[in-house]
Short mmCIF file of C-alpha atoms and ligand atoms in Angstrom, two decimals:
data_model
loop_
_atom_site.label_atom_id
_atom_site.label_comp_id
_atom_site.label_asym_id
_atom_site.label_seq_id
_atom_site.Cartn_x
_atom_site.Cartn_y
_atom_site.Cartn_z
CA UNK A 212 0.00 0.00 0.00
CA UNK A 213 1.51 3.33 -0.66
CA UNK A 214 0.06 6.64 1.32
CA UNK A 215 0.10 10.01 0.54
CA UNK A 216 -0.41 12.52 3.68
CA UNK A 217 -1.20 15.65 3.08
CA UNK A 218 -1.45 18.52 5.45
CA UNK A 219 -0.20 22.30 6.70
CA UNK A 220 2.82 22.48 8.51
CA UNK A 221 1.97 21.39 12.24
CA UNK A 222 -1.03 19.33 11.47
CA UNK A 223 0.91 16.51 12.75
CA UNK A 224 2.06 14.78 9.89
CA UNK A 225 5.06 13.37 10.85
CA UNK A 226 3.48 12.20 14.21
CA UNK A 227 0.71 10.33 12.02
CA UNK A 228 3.13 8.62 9.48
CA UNK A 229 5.74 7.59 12.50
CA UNK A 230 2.48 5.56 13.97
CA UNK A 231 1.33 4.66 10.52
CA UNK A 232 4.41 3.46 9.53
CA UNK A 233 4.72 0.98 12.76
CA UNK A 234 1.32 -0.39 12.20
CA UNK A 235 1.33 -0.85 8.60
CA UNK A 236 5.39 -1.78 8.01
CA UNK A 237 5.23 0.84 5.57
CA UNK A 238 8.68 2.40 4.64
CA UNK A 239 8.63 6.49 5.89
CA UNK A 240 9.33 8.67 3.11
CA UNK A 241 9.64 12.15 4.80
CA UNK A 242 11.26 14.48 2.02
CA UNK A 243 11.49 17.23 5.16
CA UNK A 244 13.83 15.14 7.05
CA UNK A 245 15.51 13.90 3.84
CA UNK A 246 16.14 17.94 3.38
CA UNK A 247 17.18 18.20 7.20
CA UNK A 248 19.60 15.32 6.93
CA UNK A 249 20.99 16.85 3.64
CA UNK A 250 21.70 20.04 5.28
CA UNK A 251 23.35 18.51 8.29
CA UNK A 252 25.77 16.27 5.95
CA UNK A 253 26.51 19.48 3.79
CA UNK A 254 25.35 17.17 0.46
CA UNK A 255 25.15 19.36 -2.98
CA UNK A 256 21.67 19.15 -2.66
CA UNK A 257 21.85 20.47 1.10
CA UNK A 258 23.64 23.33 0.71
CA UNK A 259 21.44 24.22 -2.58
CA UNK A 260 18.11 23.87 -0.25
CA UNK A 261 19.39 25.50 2.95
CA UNK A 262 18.39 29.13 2.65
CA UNK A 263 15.00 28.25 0.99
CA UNK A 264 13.93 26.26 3.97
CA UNK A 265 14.67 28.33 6.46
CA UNK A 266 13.03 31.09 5.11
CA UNK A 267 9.50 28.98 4.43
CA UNK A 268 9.90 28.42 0.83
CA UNK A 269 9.81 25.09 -1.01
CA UNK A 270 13.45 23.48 -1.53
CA UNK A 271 13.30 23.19 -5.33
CA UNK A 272 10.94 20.37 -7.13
CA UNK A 273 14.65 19.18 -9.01
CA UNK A 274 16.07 18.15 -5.75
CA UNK A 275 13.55 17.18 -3.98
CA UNK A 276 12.77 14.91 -6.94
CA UNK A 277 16.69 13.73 -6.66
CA UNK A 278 16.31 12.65 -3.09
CA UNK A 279 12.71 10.77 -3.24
CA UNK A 280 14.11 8.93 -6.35
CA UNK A 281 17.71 8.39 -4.60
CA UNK A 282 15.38 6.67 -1.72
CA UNK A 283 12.43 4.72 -3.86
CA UNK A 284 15.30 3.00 -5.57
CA UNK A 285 16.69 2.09 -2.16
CA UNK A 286 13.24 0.15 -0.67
CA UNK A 287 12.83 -2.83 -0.39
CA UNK A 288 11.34 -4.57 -3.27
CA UNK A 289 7.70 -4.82 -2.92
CA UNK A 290 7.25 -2.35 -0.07
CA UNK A 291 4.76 0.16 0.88
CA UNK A 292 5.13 3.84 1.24
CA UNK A 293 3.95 6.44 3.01
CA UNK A 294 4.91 9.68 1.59
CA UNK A 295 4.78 12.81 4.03
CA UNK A 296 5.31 16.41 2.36
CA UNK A 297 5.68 15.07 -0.81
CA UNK A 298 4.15 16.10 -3.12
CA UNK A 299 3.79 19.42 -2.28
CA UNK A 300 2.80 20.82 -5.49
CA UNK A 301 1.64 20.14 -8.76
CA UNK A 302 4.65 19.94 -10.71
CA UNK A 303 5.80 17.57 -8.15
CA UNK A 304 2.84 15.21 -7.97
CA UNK A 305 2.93 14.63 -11.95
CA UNK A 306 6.59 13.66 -11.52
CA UNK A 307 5.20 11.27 -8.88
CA UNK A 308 2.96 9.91 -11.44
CA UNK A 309 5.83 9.88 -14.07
CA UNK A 310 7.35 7.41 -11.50
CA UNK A 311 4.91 4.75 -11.43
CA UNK A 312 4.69 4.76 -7.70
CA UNK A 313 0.61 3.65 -7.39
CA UNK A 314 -1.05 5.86 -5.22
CA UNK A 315 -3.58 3.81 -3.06
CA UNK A 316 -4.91 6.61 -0.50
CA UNK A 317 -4.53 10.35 0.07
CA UNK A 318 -5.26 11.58 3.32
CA UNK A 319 -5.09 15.52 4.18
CA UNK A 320 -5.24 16.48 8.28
CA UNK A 321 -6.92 19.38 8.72
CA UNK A 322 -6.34 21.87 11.59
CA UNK A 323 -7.56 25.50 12.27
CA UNK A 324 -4.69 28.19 11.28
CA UNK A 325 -4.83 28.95 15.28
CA UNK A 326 -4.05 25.62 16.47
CA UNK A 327 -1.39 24.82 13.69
CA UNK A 328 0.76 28.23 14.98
CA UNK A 329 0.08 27.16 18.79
CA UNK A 330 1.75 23.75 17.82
CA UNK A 331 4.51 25.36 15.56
CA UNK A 332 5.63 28.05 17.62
CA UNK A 333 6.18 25.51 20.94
CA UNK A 334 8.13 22.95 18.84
CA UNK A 335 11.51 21.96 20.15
CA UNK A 336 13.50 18.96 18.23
CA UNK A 337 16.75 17.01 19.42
CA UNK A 338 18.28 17.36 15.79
CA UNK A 339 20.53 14.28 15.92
CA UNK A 340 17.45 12.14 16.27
CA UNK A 341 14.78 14.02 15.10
CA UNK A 342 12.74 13.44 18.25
CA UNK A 343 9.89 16.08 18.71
CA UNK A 344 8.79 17.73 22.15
CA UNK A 345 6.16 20.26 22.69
CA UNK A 346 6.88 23.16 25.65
CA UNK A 347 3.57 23.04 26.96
CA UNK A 348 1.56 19.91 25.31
CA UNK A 349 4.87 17.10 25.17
CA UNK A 350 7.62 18.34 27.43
CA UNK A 351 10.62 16.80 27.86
CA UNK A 352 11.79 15.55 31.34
CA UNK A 353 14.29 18.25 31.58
CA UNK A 354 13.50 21.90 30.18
CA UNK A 355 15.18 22.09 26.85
CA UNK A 356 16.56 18.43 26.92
CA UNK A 357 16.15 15.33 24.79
CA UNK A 358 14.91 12.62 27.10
CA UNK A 359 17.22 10.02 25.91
CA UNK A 360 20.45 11.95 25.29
CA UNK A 361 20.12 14.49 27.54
CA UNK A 362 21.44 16.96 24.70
CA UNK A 363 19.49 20.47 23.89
CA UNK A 364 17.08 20.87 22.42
CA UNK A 365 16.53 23.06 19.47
CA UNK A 366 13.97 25.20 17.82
CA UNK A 367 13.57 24.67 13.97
CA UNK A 368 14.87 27.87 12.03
CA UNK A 369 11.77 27.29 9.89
CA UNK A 370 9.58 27.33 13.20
CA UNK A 371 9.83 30.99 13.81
CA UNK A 372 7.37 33.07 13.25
CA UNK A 373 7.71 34.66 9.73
CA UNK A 374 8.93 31.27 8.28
CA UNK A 375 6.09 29.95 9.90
CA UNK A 376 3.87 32.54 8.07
CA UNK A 377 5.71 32.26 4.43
CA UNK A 378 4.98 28.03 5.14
CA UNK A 379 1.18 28.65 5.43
CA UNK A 380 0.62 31.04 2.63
CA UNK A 381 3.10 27.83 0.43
CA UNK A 382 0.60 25.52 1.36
CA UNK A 383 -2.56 27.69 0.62
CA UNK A 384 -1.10 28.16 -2.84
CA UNK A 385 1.04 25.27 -3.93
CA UNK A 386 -0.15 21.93 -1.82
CA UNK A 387 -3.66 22.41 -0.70
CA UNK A 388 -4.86 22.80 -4.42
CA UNK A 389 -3.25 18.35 -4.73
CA UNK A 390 -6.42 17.20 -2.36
CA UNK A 391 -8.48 18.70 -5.41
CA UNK A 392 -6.29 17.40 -7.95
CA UNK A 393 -6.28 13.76 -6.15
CA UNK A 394 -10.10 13.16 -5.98
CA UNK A 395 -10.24 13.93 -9.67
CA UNK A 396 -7.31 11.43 -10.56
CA UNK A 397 -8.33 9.25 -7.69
CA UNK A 398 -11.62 9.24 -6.86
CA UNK A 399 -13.17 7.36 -3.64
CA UNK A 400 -9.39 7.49 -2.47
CA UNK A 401 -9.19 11.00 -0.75
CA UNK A 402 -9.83 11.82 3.04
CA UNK A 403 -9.70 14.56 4.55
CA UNK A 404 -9.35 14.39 8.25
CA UNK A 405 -9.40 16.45 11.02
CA UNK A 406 -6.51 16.47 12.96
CA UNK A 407 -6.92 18.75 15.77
CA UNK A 408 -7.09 15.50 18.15
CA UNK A 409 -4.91 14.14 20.25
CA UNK A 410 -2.44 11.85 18.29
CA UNK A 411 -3.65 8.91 18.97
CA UNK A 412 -7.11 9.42 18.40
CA UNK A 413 -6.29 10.91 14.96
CA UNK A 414 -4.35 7.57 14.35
CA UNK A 415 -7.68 5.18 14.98
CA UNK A 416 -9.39 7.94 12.30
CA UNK A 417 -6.71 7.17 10.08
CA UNK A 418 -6.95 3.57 10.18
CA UNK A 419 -10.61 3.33 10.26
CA UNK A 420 -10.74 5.65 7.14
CA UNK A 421 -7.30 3.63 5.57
CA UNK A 422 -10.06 0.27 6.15
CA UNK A 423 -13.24 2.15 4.40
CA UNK A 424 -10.95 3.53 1.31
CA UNK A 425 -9.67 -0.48 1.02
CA UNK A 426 -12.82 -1.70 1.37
CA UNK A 427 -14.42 0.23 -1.33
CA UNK A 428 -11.57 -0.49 -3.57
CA UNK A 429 -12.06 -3.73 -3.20
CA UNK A 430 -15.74 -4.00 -3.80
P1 AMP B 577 8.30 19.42 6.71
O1 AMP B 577 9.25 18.73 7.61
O2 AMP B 577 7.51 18.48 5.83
O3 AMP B 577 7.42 20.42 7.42
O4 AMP B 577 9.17 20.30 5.68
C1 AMP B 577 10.03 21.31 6.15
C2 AMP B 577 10.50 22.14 4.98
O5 AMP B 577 11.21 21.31 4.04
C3 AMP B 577 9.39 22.78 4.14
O6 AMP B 577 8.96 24.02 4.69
C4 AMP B 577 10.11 22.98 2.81
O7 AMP B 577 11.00 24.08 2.87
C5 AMP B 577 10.97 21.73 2.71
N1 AMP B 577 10.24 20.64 2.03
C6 AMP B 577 9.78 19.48 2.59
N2 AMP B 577 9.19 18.71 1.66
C7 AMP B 577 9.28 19.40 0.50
C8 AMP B 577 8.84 19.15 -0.82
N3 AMP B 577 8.18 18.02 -1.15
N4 AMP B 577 9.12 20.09 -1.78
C9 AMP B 577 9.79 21.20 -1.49
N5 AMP B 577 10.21 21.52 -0.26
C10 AMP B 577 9.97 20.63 0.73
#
């Protein structure tokens, strides 16, 4: 089965697909982290991304292209997907298609703008891992500390508050027009879902609506 989730920064995205992945062995295809990890090793690609990301923009379509080909070639024969931030526009989700990569379910989480800064703006990561903490809703054991490592914790560049603004006005204009796009290429295959829960109760919505898109597939 291969995923597509779709969503704003902060809807919870990667929290969803980490669970997803767990329960459905599918292989986690994050092109955000791919980015991050690019950055940190100093790749080509990393460098050319860098000042794009941190400002809110979209790294560009060629290398973020580069890197989800780079992986796909890398799976495991026969293996599921669940793709998180990609695609993020259109240009990208027809070079998807160009792939081959069959698209069994698209699911978009859906938060109000108010709750999606709230969750944004109290974000703290351990960079090495990629482990996420909240200040007030997840906090770590020890006030700016990664509960395993002990190391600090940091605050995405992308997380403050103009980046934060440029990322919502991107995904007004460039991603949220895909759910639209999706239910006309693959129709009876879209959700949207509202993500606002906690995260494991928007993980039993995700299942139960995974199980209703299968089922009508199947019938
Ligand atoms: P994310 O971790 O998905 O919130 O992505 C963080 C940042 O990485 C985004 O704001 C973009 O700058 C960049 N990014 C992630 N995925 C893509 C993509 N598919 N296309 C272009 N840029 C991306």
């Amino acid at each position: 089965m291969n995923i597509l989730l779709l969503g704003p920064p902060g809807a919870g995205k990667g929290t969803q697909a980490t669970l997803l992945c767990q329960r459905l062995q599918l292989q986690h295809l994050s092109t955000g982290d791919m980015l991050r990890q690019a950055i940190r090793e100093k790749t080509p690609w990393g460098r050319q991304a860098a000042s794009a990301m941190e400002r809110g923009d979209l790294a560009g379509d060629e290398i973020v292209l580069g890197l989800v080909q780079e992986r796909l070639a890398s799976s495991p024969s026969g293996a599921g997907h669940l793709l998180d931030g990609f695609p993020r526009n259109l240009a990208q989700a027809k070079a998807l298609q160009d792939c081959g990569l069959s698209i069994d379910a698209v699911v978009e989480l859906v938060v109000a703008e108010d709750v999606l800064v709230d969750r944004i703006s109290g974000r703290r990561v351990h960079p090495k891992s990629g482990r996420v903490y909240h200040v007030r809703l997840q906090p770590p054991a020890r006030e700016g500390h990664d509960d395993l490592t002990c190391e600090p914790l940091v605050q995405r560049p992308d997380d403050q508050p103009r980046a934060v603004r440029e990322r919502l006005q991107v995904y007004a204009a460039q991603t949220r027009p895909l759910t639209a796009h999706y239910r006309q290429r693959l129709p009876g295959r879209v959700v949207q879902l509202d993500g606002g829960g906690t995260p494991l109760a928007v993980h039993e919505q995700l299942l139960a609506a995974l199980g209703r898109i299968a089922s009508t597939a199947d019938a």
